[in-house]
PDB file of C-alpha atoms in Angstrom:
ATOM      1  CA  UNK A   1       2.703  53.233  21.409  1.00 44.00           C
ATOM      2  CA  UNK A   2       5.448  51.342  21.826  1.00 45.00           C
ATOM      3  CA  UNK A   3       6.073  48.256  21.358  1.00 44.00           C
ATOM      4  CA  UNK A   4       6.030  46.738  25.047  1.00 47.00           C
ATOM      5  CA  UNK A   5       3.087  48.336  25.455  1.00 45.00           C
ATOM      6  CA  UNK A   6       1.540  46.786  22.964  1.00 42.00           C
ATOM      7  CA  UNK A   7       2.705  43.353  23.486  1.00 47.00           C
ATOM      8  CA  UNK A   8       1.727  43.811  26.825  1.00 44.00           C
ATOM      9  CA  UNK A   9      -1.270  44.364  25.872  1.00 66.00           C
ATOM     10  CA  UNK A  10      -2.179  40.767  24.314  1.00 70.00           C
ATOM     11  CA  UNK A  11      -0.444  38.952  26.930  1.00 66.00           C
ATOM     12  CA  UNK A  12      -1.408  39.480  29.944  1.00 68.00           C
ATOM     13  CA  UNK A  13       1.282  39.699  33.160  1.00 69.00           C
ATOM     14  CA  UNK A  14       1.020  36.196  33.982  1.00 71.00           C
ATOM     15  CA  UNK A  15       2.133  35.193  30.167  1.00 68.00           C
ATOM     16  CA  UNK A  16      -0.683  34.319  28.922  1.00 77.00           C
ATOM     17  CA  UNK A  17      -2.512  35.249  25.855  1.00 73.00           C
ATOM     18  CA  UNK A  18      -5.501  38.319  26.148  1.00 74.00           C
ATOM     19  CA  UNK A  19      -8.362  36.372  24.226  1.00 82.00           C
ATOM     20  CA  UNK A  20     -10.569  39.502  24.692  1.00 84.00           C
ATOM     21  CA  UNK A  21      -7.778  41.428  23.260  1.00 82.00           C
ATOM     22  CA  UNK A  22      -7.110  39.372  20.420  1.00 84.00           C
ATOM     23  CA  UNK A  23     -10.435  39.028  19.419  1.00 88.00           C
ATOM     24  CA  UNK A  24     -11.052  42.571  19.524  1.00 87.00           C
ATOM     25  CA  UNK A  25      -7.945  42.965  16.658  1.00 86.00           C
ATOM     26  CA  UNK A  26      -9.386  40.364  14.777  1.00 91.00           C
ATOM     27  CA  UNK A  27     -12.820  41.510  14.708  1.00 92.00           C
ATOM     28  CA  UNK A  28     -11.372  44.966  13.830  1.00 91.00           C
ATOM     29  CA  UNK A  29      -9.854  43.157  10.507  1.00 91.00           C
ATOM     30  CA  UNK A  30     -12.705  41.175  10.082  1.00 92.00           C
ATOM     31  CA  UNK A  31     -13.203  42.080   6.675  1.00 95.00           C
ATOM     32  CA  UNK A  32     -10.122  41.515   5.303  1.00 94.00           C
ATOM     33  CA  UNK A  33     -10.246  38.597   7.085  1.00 94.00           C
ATOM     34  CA  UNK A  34     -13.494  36.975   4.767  1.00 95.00           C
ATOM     35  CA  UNK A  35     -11.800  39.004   1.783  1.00 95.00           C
ATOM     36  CA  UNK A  36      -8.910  36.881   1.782  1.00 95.00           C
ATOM     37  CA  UNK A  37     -10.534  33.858   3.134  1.00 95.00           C
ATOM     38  CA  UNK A  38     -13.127  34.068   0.279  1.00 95.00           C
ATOM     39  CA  UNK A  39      -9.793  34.657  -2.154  1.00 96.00           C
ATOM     40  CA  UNK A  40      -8.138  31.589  -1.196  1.00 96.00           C
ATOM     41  CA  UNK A  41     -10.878  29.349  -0.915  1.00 95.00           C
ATOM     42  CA  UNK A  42     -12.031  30.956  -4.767  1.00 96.00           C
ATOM     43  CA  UNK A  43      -8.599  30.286  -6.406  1.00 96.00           C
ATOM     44  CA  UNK A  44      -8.423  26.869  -4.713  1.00 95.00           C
ATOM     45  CA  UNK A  45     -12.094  25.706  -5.706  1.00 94.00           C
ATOM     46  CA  UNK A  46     -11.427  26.753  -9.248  1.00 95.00           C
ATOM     47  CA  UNK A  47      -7.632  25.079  -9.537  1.00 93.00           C
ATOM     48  CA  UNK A  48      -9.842  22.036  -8.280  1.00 90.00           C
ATOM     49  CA  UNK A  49     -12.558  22.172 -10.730  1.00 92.00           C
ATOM     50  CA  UNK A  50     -10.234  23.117 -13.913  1.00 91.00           C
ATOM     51  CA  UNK A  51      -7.567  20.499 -13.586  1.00 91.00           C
ATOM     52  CA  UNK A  52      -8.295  17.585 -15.384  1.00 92.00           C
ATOM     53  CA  UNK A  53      -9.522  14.385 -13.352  1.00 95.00           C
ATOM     54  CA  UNK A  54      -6.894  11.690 -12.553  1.00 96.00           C
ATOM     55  CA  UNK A  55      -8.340   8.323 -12.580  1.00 97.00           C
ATOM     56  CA  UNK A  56      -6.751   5.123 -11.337  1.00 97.00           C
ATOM     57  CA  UNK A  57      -7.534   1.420 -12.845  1.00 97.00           C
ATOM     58  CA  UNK A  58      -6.145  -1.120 -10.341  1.00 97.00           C
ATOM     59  CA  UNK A  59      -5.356  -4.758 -10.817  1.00 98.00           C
ATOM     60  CA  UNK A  60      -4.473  -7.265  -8.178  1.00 98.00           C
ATOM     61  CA  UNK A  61      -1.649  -9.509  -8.980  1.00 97.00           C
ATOM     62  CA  UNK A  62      -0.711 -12.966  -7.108  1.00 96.00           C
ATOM     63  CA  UNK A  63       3.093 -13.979  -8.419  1.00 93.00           C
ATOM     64  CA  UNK A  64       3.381 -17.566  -9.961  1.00 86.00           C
ATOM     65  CA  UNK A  65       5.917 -19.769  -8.460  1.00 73.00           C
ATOM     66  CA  UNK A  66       6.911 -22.130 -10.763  1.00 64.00           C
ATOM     67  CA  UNK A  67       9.698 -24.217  -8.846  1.00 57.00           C
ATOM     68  CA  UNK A  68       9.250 -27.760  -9.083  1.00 46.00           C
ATOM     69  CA  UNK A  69      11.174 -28.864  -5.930  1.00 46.00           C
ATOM     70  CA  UNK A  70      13.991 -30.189  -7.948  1.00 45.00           C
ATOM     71  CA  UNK A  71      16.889 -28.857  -6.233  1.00 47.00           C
ATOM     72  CA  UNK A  72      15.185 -30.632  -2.870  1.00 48.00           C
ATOM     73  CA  UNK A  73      14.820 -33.685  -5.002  1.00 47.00           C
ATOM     74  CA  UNK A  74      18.512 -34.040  -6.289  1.00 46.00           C
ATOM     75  CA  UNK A  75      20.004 -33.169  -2.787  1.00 47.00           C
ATOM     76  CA  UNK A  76      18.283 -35.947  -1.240  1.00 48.00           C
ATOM     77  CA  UNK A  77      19.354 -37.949  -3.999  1.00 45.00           C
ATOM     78  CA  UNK A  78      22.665 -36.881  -4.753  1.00 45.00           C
ATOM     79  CA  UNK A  79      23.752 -35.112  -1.745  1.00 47.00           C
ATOM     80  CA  UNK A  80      25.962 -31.829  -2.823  1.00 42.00           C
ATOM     81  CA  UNK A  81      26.741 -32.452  -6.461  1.00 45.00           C
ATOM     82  CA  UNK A  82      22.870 -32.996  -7.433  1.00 47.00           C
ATOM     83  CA  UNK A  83      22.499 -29.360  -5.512  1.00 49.00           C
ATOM     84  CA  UNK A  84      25.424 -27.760  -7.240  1.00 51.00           C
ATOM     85  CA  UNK A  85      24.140 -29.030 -10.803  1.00 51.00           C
ATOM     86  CA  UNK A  86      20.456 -28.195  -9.886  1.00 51.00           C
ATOM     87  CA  UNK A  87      22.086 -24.485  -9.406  1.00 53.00           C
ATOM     88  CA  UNK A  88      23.903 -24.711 -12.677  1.00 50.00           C
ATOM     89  CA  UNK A  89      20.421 -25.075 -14.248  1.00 50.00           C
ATOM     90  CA  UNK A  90      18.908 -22.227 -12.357  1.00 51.00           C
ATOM     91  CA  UNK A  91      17.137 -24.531  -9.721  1.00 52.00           C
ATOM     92  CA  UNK A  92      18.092 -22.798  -6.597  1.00 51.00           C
ATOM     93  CA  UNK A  93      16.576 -22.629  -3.519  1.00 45.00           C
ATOM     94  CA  UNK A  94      15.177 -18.699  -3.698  1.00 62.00           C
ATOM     95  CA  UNK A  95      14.503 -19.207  -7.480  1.00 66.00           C
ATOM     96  CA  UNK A  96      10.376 -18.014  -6.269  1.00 73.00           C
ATOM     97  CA  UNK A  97      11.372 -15.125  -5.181  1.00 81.00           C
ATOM     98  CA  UNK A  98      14.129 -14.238  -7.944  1.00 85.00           C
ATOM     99  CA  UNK A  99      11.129 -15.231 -10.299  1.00 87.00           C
ATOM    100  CA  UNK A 100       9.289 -12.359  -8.765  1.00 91.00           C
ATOM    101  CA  UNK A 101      11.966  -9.786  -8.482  1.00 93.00           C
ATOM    102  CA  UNK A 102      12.504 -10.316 -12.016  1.00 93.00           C
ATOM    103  CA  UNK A 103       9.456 -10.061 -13.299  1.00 95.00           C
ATOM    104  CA  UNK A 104       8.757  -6.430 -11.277  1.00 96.00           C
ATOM    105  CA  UNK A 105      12.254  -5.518 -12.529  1.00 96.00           C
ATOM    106  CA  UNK A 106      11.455  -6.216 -15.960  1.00 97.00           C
ATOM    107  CA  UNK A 107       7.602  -4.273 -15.828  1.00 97.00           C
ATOM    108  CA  UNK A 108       9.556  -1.354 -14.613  1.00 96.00           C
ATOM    109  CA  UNK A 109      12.273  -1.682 -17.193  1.00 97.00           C
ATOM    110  CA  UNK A 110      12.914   1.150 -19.875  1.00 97.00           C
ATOM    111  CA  UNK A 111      12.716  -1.160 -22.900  1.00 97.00           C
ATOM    112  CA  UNK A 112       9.617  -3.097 -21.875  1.00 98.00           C
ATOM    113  CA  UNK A 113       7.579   0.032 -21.273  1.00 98.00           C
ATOM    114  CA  UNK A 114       8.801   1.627 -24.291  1.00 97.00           C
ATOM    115  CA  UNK A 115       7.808  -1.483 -26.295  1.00 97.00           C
ATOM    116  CA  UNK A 116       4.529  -1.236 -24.133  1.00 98.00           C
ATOM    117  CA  UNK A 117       4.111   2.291 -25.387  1.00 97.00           C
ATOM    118  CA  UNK A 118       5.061   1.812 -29.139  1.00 96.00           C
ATOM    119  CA  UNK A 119       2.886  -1.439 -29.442  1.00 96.00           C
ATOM    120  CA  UNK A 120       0.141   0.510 -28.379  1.00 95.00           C
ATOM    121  CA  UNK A 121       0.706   3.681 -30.009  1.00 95.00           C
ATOM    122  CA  UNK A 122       0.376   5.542 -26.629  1.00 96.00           C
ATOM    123  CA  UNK A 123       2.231   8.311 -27.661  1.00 95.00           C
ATOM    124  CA  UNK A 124      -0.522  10.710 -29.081  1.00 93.00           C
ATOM    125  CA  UNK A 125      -2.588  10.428 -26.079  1.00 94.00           C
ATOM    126  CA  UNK A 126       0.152  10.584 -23.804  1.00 95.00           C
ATOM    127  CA  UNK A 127       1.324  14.158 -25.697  1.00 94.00           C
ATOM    128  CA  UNK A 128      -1.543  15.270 -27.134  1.00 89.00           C
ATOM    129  CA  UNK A 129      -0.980  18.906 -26.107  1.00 84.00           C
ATOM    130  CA  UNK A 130       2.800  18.383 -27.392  1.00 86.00           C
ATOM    131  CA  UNK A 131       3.671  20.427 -30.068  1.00 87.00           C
ATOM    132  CA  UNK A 132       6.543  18.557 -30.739  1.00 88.00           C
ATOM    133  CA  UNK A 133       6.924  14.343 -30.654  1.00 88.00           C
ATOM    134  CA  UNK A 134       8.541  13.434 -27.517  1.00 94.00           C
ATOM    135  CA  UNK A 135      11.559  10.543 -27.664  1.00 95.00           C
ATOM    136  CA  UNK A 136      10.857   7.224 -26.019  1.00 95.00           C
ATOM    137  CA  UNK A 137      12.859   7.693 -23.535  1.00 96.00           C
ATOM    138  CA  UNK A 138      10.966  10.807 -22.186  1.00 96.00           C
ATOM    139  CA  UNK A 139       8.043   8.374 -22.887  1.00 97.00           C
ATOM    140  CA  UNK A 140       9.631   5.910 -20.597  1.00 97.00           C
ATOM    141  CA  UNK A 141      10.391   9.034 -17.383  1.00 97.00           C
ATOM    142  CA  UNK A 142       6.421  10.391 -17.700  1.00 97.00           C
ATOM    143  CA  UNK A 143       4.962   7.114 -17.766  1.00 98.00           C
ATOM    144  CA  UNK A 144       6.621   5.811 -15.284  1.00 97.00           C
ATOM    145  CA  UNK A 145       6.223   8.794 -13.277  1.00 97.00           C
ATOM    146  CA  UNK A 146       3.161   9.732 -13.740  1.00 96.00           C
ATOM    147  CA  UNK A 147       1.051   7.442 -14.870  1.00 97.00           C
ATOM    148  CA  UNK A 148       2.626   3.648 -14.105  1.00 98.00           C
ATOM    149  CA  UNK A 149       2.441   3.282  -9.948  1.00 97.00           C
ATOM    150  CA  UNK A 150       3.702  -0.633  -8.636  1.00 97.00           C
ATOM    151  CA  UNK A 151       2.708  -0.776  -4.891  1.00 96.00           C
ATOM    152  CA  UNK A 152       3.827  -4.679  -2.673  1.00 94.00           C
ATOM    153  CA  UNK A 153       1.878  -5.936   0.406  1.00 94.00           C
ATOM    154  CA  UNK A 154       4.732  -7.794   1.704  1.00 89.00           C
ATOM    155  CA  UNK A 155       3.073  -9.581   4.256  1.00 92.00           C
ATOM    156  CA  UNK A 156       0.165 -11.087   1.733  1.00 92.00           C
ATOM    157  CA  UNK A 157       2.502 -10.849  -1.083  1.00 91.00           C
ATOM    158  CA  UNK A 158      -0.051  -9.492  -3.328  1.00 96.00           C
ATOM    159  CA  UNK A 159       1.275  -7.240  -6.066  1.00 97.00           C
ATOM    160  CA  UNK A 160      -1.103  -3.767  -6.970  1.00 97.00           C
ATOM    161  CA  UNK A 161      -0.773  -2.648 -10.098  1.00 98.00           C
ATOM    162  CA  UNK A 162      -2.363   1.099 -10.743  1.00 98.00           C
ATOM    163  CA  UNK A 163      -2.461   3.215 -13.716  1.00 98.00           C
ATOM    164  CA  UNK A 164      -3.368   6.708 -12.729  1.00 98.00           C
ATOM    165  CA  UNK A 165      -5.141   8.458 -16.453  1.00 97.00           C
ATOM    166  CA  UNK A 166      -7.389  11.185 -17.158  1.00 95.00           C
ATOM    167  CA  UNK A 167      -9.357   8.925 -19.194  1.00 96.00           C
ATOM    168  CA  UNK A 168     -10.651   6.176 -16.437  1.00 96.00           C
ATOM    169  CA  UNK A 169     -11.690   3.406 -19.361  1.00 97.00           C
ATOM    170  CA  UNK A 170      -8.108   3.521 -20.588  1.00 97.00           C
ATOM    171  CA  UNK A 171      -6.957   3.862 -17.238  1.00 97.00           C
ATOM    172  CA  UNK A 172      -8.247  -0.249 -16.657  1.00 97.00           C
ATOM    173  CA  UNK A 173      -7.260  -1.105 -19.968  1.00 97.00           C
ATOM    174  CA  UNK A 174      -3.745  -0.042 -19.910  1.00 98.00           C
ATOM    175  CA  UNK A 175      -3.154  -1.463 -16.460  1.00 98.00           C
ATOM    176  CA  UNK A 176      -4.430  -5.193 -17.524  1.00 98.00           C
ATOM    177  CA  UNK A 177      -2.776  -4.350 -20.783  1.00 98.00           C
ATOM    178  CA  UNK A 178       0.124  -4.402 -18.787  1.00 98.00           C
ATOM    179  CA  UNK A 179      -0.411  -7.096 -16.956  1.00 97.00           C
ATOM    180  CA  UNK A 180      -0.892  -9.580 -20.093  1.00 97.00           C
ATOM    181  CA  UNK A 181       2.218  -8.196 -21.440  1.00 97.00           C
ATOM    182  CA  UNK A 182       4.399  -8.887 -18.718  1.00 97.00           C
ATOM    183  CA  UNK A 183       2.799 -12.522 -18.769  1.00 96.00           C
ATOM    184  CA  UNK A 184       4.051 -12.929 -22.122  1.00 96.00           C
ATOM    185  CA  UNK A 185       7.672 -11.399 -21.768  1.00 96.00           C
ATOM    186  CA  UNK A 186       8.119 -13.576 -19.153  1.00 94.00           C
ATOM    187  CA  UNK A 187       6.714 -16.346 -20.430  1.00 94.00           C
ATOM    188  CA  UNK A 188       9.047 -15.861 -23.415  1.00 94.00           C
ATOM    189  CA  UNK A 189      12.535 -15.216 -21.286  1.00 92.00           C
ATOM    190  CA  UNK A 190      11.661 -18.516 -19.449  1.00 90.00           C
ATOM    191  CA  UNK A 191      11.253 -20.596 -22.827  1.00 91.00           C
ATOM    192  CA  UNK A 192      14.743 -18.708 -23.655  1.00 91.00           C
ATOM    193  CA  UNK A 193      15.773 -20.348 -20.140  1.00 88.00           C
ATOM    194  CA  UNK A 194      14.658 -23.464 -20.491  1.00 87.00           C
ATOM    195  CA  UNK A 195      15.817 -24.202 -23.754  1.00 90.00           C
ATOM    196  CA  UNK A 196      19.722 -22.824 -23.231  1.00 88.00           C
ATOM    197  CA  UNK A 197      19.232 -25.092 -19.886  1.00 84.00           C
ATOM    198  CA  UNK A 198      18.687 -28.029 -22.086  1.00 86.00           C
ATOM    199  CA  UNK A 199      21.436 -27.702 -24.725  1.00 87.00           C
ATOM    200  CA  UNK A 200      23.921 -27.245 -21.224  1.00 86.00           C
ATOM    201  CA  UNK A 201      22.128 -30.607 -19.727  1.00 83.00           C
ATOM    202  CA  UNK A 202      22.352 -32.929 -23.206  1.00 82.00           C
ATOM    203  CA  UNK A 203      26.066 -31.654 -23.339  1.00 83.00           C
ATOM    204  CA  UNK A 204      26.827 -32.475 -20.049  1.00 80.00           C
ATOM    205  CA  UNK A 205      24.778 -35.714 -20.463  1.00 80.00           C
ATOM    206  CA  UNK A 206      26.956 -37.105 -23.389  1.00 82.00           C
ATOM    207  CA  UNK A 207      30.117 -36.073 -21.095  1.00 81.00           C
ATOM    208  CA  UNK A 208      28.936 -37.705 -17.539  1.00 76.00           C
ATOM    209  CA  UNK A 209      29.565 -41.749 -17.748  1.00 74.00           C
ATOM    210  CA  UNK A 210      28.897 -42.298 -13.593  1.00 71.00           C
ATOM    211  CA  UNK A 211      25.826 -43.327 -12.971  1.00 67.00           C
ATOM    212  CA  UNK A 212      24.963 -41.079 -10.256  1.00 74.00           C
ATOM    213  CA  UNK A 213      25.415 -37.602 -11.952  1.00 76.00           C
ATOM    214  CA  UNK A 214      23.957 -39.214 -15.295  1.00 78.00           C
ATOM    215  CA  UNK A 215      20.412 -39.645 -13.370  1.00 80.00           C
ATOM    216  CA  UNK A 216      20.900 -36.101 -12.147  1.00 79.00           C
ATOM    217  CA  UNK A 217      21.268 -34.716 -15.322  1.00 80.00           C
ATOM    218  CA  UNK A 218      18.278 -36.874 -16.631  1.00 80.00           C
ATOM    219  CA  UNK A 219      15.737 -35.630 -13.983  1.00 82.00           C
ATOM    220  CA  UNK A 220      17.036 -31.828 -14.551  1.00 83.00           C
ATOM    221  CA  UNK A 221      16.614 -32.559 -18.649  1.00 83.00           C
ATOM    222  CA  UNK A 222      13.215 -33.749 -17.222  1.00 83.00           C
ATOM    223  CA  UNK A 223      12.266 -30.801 -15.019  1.00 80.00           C
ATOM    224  CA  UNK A 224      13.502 -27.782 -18.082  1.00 80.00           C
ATOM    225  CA  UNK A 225      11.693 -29.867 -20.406  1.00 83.00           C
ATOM    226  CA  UNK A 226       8.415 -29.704 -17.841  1.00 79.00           C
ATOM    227  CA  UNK A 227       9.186 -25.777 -17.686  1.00 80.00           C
ATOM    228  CA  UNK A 228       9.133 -25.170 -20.963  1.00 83.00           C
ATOM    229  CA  UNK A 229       5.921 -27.156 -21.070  1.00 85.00           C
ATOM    230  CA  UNK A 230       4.307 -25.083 -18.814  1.00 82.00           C
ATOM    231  CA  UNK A 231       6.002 -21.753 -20.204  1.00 82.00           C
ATOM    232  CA  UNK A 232       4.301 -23.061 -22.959  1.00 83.00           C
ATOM    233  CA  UNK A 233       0.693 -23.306 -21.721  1.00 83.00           C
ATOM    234  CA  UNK A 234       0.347 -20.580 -18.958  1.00 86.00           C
ATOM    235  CA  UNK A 235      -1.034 -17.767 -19.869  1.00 89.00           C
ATOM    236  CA  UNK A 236      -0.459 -15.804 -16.326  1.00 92.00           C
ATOM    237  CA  UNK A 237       2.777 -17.164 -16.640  1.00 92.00           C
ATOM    238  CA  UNK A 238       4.356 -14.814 -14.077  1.00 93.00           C
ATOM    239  CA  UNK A 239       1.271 -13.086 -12.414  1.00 95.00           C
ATOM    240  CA  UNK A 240      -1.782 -14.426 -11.370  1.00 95.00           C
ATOM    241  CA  UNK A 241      -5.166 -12.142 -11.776  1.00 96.00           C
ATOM    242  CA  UNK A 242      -6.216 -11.732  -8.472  1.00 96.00           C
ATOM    243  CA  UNK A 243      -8.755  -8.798  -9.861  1.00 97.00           C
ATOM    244  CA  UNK A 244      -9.003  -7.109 -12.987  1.00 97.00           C
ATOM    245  CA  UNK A 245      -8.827  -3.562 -13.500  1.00 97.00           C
ATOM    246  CA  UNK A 246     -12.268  -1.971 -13.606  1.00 97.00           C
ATOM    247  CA  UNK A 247     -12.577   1.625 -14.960  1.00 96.00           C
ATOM    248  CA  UNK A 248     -13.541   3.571 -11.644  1.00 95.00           C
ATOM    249  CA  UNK A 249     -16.432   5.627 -11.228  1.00 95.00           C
ATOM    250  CA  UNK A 250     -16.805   9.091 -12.822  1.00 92.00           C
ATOM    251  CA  UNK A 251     -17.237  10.753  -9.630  1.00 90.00           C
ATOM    252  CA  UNK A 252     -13.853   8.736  -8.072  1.00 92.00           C
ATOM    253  CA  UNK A 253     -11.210   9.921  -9.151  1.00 94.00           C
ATOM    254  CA  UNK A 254      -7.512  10.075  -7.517  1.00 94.00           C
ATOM    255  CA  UNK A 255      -6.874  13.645  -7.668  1.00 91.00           C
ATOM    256  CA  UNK A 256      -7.917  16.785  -7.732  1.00 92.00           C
ATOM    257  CA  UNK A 257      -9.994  16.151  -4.705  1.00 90.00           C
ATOM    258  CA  UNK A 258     -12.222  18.987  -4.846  1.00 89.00           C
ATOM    259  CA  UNK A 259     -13.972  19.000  -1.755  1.00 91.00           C
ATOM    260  CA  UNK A 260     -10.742  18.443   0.330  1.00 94.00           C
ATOM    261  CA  UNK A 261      -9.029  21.490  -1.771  1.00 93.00           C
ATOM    262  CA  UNK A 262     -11.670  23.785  -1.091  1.00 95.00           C
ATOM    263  CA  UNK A 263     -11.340  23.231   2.527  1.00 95.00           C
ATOM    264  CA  UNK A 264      -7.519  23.392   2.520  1.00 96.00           C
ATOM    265  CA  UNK A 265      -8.513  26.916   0.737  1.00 95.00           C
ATOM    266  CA  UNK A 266     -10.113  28.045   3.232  1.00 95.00           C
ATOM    267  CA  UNK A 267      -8.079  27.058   6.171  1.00 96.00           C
ATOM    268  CA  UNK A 268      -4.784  28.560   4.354  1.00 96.00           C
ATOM    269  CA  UNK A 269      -6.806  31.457   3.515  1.00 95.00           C
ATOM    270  CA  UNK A 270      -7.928  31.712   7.617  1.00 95.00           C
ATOM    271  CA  UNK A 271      -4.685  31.025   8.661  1.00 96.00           C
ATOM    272  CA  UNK A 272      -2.250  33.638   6.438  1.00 95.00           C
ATOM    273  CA  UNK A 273      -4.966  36.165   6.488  1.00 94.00           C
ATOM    274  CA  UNK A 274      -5.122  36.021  10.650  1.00 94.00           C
ATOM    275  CA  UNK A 275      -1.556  35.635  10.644  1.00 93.00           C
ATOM    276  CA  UNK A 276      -1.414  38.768   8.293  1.00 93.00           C
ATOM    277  CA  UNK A 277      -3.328  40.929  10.606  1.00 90.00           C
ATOM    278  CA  UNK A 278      -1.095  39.853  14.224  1.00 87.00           C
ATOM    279  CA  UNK A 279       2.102  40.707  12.143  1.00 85.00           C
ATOM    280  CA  UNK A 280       0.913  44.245  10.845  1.00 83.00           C
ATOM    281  CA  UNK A 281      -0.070  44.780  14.480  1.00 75.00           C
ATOM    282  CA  UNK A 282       3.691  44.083  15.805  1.00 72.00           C
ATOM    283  CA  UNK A 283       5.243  45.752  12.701  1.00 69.00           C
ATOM    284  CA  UNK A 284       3.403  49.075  13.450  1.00 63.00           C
ATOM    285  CA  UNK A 285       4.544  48.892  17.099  1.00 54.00           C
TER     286      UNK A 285
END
């Protein structure tokens, strides 16, 4: 037979496809058809019910603003010069949103979760089927690929913070783990701030005779020394806890799904097996 003939003979002369014909070929095959069906759905239901269970602990994060209105304040005042000095001590008029960026740069950041790691001795359970110990900085790369995931409504402004672990209790306690930490590190860099701020404003202050830029300089002392006050006292310095991190339930996790794997085993398994059985046809024409 050749093969014109045979295409011919699953399309019919107006182009279209012989379903009678087609279904004949596939019934023909129709047991290597549920052999390899049955194949692919097997080896997909067991990949889904050996892998380990990847669980995810969420927490929901509202950033702290924590600008005063001081720049507003001293340009009302002061007119350019109290804005340019309010800029000098890191008053400007996107400082919220520079407070934020900083803060998710600084989560993200190789030497805070590598401190994060070490502090917590993550390490073993991270590696435990290492043989060897892993640096930090490979630390750093799988956490942050694989288990650390940072995900920012934009239009709420709500931060997510997930931590995706095989263990779903230390999957909630790492991510609010995290979450404290980064409270602290920031609450630390702004006392840092605020206190190199100060010794630029009493410098300046002993310069500046004129009265006007003298009570600029006085309400800016003011304002660092009301930052570091309440750099001092916040404890979600730079992120608010919207809601903790809960472990999930045992039967939730984020991956494998099994039930959606063994249906995406048996629809690959349907389609290359059918597919397998048209292309023999052609090839043997």
């Amino acid at each position: 037979m050749t093969g014109d003939s045979v295409h011919s003979s699953l399309v019919r002369a107006d182009g279209e496809i012989d379903l009678a014909e087609l279904m004949r070929t596939l019934w023909k095959a129709r047991w290597f058809i549920v052999v390899t069906v049955t194949l692919f759905t097997l080896a997909f239901g067991v990949y889904a019910f050996t892998t380990p269970r990847v669980y995810r602990g969420s927490a929901v994060l509202l950033p702290n603003s924590h600008d005063r209105g001081m720049r507003g304040l001293l340009e009302s005042t002061l007119g350019f010069a109290g804005g340019g000095l309010a800029s000098l001590a890191g008053l400007g008029t996107d400082r919220s949103t520079r407070q934020v960026e900083e803060a998710l740069a600084v989560l993200k950041s190789r030497s805070f979760i590598e401190a994060f790691i070490a502090k917590r001795d993550l390490m073993k359970p991270l590696f435990a089927d290492e043989e060897r110990q892993p640096t930090p900085a490979e630390a750093y790369r799988f956490f942050t690929k694989n288990v650390l995931l940072i995900e920012r409504d934009n239009k709420t402004g709500l931060i997510s913070l997930h931590v995706e672990w095989r263990d779903r209790t230390m999957a909630a306690l790492w991510a609010n783990d995290l979450v404290d930490e980064i409270n602290v590190e920031m609450r630390k860099r702004a006392l840092e701030k605020a206190d190199i701020s100060l010794k630029f404003l009493e410098t300046e202050s002993k310069n500046t005779m004129l009265v006007g830029p003298q009570e600029a300089i006085n309400r800016l002392i003011d304002a660092q020394i009301s930052e570091r006050m309440l750099a001092s006292v916040t404890q979600e310095y730079a992120f608010q806890i919207v809601d903790k991190a809960l472990p999930p339930d045992a039967d939730d996790p984020v991956r494998p799904k099994r039930r959606m794997l063994i249906l995406l085993g048996f629809i690959i398994g349907g389609a290359a097996s059918v597919g397998a059985v048209l292309a023999r046809r052609l090839v043997r024409l």
